[in-house]
Coordinates of N, CA, C and O in Angstrom, one line a residue:
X236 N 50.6 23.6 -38.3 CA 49.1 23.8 -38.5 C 48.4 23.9 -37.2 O 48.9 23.2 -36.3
X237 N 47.2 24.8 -36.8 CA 47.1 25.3 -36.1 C 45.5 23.9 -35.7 O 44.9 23.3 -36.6
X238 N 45.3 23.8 -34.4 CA 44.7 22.5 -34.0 C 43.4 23.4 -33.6 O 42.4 22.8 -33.6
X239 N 43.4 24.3 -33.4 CA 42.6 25.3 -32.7 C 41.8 26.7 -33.4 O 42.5 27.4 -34.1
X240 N 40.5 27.0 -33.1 CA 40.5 28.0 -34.0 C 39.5 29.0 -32.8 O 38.7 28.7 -32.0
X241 N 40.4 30.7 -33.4 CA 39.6 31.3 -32.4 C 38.1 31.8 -33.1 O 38.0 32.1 -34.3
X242 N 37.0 32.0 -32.2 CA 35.9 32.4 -32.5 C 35.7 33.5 -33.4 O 36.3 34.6 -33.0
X243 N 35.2 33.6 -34.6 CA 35.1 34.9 -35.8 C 34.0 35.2 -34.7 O 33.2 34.4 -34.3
X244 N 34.1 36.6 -34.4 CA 32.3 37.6 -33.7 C 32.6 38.4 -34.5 O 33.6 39.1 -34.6
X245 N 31.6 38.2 -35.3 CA 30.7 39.8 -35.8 C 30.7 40.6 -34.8 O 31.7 41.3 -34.9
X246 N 30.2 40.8 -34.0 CA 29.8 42.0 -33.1 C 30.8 41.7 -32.0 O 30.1 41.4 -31.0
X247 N 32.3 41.7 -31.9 CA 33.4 41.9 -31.8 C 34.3 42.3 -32.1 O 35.1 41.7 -32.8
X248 N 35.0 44.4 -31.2 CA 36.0 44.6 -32.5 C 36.9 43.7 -32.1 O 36.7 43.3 -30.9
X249 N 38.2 43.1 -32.8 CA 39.7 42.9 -32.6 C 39.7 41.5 -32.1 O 40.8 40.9 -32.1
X250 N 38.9 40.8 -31.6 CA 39.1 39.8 -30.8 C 39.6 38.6 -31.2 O 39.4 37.9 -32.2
X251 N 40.6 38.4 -30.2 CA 41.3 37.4 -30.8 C 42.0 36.4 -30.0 O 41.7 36.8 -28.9
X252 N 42.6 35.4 -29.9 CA 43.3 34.3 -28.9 C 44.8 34.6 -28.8 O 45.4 34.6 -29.8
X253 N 45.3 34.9 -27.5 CA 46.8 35.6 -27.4 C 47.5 34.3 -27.2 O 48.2 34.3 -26.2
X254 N 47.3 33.3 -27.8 CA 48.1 32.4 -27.7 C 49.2 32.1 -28.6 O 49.0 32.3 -29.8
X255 N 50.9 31.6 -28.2 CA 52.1 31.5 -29.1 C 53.0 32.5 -29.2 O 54.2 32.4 -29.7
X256 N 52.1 33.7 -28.5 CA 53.5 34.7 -27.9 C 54.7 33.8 -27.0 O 54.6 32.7 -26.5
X257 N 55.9 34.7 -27.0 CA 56.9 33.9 -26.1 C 56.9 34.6 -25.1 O 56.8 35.9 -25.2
X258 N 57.1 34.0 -24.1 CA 57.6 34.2 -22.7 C 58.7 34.9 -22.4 O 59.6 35.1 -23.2
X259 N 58.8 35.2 -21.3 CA 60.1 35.4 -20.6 C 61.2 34.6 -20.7 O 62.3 34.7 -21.3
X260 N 60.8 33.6 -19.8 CA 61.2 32.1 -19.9 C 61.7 31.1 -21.0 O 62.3 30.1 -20.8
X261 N 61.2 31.5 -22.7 CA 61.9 30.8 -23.3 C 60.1 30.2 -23.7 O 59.8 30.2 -24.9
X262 N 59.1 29.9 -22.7 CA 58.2 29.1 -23.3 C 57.1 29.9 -24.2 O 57.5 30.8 -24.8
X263 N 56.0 29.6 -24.3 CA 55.0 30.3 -24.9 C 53.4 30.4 -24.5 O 52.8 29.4 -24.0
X264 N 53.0 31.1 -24.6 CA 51.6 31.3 -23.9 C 50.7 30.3 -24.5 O 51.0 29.9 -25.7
X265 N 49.6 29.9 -24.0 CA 48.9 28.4 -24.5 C 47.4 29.2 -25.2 O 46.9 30.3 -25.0
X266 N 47.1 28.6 -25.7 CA 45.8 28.7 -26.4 C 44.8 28.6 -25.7 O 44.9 28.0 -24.6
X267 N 43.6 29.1 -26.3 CA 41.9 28.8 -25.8 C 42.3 29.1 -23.8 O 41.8 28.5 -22.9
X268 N 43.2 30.3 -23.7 CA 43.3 30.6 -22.0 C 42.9 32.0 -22.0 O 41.9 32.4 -21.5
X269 N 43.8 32.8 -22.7 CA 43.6 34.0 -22.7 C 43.0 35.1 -23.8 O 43.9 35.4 -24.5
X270 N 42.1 35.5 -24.1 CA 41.7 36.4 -25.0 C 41.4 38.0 -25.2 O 40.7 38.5 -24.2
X271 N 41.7 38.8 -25.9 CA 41.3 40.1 -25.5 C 40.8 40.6 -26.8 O 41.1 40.0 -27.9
X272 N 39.8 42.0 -26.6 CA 39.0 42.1 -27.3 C 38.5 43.1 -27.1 O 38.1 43.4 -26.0
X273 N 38.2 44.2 -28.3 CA 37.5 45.5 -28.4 C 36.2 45.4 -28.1 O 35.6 44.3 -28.1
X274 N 35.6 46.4 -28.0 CA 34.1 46.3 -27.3 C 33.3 45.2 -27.5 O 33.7 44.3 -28.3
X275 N 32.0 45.1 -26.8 CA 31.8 43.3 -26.8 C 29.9 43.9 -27.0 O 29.0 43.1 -26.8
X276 N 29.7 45.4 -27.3 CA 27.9 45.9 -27.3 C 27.2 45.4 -28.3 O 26.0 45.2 -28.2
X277 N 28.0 45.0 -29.5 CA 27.3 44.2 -30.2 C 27.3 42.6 -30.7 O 27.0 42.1 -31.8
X278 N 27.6 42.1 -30.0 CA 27.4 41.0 -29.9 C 26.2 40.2 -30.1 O 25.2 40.2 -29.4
X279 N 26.4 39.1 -31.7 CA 24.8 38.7 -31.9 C 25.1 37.4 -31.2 O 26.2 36.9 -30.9
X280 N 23.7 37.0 -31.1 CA 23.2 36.0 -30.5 C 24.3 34.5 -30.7 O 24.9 34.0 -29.8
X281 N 24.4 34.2 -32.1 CA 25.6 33.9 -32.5 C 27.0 33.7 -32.1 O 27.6 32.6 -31.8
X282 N 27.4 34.9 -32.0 CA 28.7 35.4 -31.0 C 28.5 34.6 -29.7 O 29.4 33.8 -29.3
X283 N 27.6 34.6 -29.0 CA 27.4 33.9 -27.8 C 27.4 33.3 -27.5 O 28.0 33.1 -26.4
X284 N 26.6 32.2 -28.2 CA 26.9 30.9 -28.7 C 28.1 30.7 -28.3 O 28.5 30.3 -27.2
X285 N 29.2 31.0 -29.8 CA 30.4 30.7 -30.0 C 31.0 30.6 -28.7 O 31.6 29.7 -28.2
X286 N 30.7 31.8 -28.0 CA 31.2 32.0 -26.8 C 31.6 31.4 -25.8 O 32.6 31.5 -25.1
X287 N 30.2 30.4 -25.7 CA 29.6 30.2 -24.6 C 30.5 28.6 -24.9 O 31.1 28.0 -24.0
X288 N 30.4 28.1 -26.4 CA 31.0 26.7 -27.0 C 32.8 26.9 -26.5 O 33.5 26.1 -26.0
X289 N 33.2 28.1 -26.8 CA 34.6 28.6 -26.9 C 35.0 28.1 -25.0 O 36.1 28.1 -24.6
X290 N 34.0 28.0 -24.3 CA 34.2 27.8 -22.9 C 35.0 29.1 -22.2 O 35.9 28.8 -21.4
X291 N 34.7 30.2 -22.5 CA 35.2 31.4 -22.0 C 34.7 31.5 -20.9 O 33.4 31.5 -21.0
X292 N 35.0 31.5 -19.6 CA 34.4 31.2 -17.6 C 34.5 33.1 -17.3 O 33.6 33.7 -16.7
X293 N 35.5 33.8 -17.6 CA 35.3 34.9 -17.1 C 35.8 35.9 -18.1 O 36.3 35.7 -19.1
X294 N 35.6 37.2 -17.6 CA 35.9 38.1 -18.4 C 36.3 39.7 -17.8 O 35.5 40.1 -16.9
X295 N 36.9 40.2 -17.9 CA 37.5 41.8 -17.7 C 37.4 43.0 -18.4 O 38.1 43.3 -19.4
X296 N 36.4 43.8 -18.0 CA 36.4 45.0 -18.8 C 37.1 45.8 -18.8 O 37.6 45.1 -17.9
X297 N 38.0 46.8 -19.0 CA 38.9 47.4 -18.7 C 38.3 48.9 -19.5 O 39.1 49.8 -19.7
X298 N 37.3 49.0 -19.8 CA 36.9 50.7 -20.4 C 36.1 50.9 -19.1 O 35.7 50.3 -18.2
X299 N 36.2 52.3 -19.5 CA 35.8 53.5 -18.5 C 33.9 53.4 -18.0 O 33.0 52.9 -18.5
X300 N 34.1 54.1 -16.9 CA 32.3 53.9 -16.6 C 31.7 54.7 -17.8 O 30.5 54.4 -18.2
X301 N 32.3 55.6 -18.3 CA 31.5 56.2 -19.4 C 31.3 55.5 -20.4 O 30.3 55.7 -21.1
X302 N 32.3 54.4 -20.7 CA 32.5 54.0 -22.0 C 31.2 52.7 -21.7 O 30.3 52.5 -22.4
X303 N 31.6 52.0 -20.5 CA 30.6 51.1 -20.1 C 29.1 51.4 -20.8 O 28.4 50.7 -21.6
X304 N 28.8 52.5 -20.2 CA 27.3 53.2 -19.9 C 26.8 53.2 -21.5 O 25.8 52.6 -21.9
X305 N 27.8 53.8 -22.4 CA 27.4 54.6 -23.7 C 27.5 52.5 -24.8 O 26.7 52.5 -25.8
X306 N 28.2 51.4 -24.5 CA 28.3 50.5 -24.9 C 28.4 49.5 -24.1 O 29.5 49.1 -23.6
X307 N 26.8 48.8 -23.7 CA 26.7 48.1 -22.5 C 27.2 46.6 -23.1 O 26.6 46.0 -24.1
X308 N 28.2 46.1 -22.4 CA 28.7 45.1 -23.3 C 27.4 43.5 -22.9 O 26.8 43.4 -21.8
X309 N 27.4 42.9 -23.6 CA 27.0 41.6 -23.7 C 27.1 40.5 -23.1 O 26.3 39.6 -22.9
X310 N 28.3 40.7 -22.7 CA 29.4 39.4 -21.8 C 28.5 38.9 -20.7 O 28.2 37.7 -20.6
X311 N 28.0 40.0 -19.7 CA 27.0 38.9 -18.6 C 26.1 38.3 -18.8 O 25.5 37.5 -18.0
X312 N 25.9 38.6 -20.2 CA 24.1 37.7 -20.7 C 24.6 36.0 -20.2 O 24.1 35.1 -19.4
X313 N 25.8 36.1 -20.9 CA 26.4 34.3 -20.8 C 26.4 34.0 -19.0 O 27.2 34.4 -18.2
X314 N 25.4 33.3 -18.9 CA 25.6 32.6 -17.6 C 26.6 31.8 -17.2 O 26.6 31.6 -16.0
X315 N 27.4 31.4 -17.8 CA 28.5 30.3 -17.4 C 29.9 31.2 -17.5 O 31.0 30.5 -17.6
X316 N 29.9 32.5 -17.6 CA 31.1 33.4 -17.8 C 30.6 34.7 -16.4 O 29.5 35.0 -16.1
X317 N 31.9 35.2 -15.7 CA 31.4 35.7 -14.5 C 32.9 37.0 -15.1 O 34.1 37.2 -15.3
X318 N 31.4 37.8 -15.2 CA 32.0 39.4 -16.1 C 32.5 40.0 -14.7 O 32.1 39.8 -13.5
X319 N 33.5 40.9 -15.1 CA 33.8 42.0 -13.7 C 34.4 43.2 -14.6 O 34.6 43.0 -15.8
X320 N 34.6 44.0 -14.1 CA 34.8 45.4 -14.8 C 36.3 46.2 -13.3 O 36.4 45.9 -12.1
X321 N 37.0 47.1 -14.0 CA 37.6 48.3 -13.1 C 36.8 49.2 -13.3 O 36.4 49.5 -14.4
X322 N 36.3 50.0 -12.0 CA 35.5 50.8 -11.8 C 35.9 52.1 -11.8 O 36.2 52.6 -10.8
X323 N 36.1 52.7 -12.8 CA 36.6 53.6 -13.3 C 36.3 55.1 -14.6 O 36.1 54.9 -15.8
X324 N 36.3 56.2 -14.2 CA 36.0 56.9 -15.3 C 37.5 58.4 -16.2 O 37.5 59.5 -16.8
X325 N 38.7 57.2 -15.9 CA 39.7 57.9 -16.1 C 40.3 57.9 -17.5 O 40.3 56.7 -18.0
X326 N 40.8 59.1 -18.6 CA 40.5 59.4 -19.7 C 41.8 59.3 -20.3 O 42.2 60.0 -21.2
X327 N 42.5 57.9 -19.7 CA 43.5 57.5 -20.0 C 43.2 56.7 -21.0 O 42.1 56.2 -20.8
X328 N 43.6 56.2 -22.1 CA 43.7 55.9 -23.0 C 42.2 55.5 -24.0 O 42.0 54.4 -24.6
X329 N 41.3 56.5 -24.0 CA 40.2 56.8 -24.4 C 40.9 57.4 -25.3 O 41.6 58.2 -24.8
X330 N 41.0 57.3 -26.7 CA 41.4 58.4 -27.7 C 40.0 59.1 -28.4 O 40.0 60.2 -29.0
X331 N 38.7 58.1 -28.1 CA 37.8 58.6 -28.9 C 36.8 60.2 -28.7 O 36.0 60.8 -29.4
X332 N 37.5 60.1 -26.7 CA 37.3 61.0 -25.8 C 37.8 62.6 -26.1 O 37.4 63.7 -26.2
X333 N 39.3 61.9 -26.3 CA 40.5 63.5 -27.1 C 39.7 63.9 -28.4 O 39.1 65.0 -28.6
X334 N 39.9 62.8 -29.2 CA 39.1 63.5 -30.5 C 38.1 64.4 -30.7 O 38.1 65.3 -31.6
X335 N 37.1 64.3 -29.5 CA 36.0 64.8 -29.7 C 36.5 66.2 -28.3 O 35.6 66.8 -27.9
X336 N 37.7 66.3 -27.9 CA 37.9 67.7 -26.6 C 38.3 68.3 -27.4 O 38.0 69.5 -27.2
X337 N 39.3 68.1 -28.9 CA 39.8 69.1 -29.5 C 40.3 68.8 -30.8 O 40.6 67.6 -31.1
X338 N 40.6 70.2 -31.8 CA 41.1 69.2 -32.9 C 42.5 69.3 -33.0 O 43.1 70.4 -33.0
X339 N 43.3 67.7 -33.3 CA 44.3 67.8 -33.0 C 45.3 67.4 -34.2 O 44.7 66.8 -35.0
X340 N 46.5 67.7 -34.4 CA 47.2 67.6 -35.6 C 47.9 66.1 -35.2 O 47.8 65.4 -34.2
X341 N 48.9 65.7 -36.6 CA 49.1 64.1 -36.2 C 50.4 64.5 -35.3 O 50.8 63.6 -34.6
X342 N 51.0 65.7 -35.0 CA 52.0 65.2 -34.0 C 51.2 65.2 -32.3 O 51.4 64.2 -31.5
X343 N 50.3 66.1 -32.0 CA 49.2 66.4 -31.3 C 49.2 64.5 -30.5 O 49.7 64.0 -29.5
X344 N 48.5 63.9 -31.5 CA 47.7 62.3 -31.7 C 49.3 61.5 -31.4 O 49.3 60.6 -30.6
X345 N 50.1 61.7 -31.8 CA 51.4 61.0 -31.5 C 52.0 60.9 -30.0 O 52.2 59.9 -29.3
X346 N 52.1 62.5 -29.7 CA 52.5 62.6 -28.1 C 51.2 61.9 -27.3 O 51.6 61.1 -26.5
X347 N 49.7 62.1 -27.4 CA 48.5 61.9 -27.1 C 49.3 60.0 -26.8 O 49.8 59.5 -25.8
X348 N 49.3 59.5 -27.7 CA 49.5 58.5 -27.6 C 50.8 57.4 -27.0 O 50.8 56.2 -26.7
X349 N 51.7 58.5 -27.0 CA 53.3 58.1 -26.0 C 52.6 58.3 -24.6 O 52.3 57.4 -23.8
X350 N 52.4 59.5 -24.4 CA 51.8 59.4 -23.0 C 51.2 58.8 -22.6 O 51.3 58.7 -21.4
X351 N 50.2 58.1 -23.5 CA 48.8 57.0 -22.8 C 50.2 56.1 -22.5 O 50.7 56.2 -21.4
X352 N 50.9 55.2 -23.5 CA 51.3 54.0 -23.1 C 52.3 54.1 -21.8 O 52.3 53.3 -20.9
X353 N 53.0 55.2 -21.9 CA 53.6 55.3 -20.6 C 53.1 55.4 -19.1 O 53.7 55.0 -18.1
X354 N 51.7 56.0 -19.3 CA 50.9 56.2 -18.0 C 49.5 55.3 -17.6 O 48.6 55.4 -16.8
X355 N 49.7 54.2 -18.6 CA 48.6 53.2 -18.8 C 49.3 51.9 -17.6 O 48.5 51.6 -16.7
X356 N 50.3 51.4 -17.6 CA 50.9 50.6 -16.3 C 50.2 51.2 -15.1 O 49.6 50.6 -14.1
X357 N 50.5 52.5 -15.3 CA 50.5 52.9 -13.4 C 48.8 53.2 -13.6 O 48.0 52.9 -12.7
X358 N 48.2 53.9 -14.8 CA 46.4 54.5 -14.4 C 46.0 53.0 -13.9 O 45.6 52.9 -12.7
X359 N 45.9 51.7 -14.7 CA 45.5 50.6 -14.9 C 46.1 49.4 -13.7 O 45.4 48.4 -13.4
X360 N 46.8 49.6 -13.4 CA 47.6 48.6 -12.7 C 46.7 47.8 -11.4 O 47.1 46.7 -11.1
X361 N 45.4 48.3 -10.7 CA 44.9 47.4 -10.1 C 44.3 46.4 -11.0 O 44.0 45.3 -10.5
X362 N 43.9 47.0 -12.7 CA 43.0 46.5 -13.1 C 43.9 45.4 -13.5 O 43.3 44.4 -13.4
X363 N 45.3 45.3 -14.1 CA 46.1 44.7 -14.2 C 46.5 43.6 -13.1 O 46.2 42.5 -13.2
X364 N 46.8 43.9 -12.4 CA 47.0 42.8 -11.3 C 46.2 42.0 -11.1 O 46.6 40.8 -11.0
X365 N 44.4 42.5 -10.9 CA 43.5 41.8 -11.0 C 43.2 40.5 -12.0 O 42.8 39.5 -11.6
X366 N 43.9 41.0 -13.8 CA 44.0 40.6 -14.7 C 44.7 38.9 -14.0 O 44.1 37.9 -13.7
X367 N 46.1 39.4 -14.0 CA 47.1 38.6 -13.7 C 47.0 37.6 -12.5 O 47.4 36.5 -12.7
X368 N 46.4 38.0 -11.3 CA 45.7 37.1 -10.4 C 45.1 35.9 -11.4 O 45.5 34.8 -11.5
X369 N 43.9 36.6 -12.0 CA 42.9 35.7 -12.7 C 44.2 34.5 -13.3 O 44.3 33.4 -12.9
X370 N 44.9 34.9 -14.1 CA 45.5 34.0 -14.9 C 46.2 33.4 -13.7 O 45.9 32.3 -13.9
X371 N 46.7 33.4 -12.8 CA 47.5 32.9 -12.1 C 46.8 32.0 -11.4 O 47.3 30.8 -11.5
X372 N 46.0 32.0 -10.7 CA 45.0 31.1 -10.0 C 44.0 30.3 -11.0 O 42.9 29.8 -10.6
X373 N 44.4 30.4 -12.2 CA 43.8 29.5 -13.1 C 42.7 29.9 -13.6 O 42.3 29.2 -14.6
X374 N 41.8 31.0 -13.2 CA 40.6 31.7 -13.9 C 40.6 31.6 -15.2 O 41.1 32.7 -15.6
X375 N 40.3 30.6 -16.3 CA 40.9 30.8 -17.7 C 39.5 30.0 -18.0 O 39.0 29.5 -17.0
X376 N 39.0 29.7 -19.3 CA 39.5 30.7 -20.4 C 38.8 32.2 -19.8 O 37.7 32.4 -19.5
X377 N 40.1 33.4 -19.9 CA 39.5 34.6 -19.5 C 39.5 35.8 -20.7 O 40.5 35.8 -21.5
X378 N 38.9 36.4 -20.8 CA 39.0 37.6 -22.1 C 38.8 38.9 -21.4 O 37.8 39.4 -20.7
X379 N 40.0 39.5 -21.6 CA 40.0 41.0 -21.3 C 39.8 42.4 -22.5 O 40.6 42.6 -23.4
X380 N 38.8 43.0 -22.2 CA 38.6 43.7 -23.4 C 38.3 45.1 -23.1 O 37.7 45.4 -22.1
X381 N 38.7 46.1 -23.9 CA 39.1 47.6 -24.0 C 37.9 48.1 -25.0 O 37.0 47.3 -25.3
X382 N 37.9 49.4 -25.6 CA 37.3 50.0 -26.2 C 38.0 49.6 -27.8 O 37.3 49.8 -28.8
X383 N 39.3 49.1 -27.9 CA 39.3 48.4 -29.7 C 40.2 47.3 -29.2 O 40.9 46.8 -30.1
X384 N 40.5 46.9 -28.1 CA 40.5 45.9 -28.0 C 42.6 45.6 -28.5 O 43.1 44.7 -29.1
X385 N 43.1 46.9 -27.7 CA 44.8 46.8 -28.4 C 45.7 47.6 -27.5 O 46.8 47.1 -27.2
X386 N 45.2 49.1 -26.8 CA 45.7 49.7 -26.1 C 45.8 49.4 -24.9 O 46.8 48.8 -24.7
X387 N 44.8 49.6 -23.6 CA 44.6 49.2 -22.4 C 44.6 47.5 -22.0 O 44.8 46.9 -20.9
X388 N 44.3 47.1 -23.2 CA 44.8 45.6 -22.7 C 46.0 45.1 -22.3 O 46.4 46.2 -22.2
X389 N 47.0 44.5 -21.9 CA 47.7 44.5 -20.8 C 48.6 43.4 -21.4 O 49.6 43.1 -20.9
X390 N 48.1 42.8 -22.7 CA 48.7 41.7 -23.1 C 49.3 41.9 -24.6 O 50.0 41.0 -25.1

């Protein structure tokens, strides 16, 4: 039975606590450290709260400057959480971006999508390291979060 419970946000897609995966090592990732999470623009007052209770200290954007601009996320309102973003407008694993360049059939959307995961390590990889620093030097509780909060996340 689970001792811990992660925050329900309404105005959160996907978000959730990546804790109980296994390791490399045999062990397992710990709870209430790591979180990741689809866009964060609507976020109610509520949500923040939780947030703010949930003791979340930092956070990582990982969508595009466009994506930024068009869904200004919420996350810096919380004073006790210190937001940072990859500064970036690359159309790596934006699918919402393709959809609207052309119309495409489901094998189209299939390859579209082998290639993001394959080329998402190397497009992403400062933003990743950055990621992994944070965790390593103890920056936690941290939430990293993408445009649905499943693809570009790293975890």
């Amino acid at each position: 039975m689970r001792m811990h419970q992660t925050p329900i946000l309404r105005g959160a897609l996907n978000f959730r606590d990546m804790d109980g995966y296994p390791t490399y090592d045999g062990r397992s990732t710990r709870w209430r450290t790591l979180y990741r999470s689809g866009t964060t623009h609507e976020l109610t007052e509520e949500d923040l709260e939780q947030l703010n209770s949930a003791g979340i200290r930092f956070a990582y954007d990982l969508r595009s400057r466009s994506e930024r601009g068009t869904h200004v996320s919420r996350l810096p309102e919380l004073d006790s959480l210190r937001y940072d973003f990859f500064d970036h407008d690359q159309a790596t694993g934006d699918l919402q971006r393709v959809l609207r360049l052309q119309e495409s059939s489901p094998d189209d959307m299939r390859q579209f999508m082998m290639s993001t995961y394959e080329s998402l390590p190397y497009d992403l990889r400062h933003a990743y390291r950055y990621t992994f620093l944070q965790l390593a030097n103890g920056n936690v509780p941290i939430v990293v979060n993408c445009t649905a909060g499943k693809d570009r996340a790293p975890l």
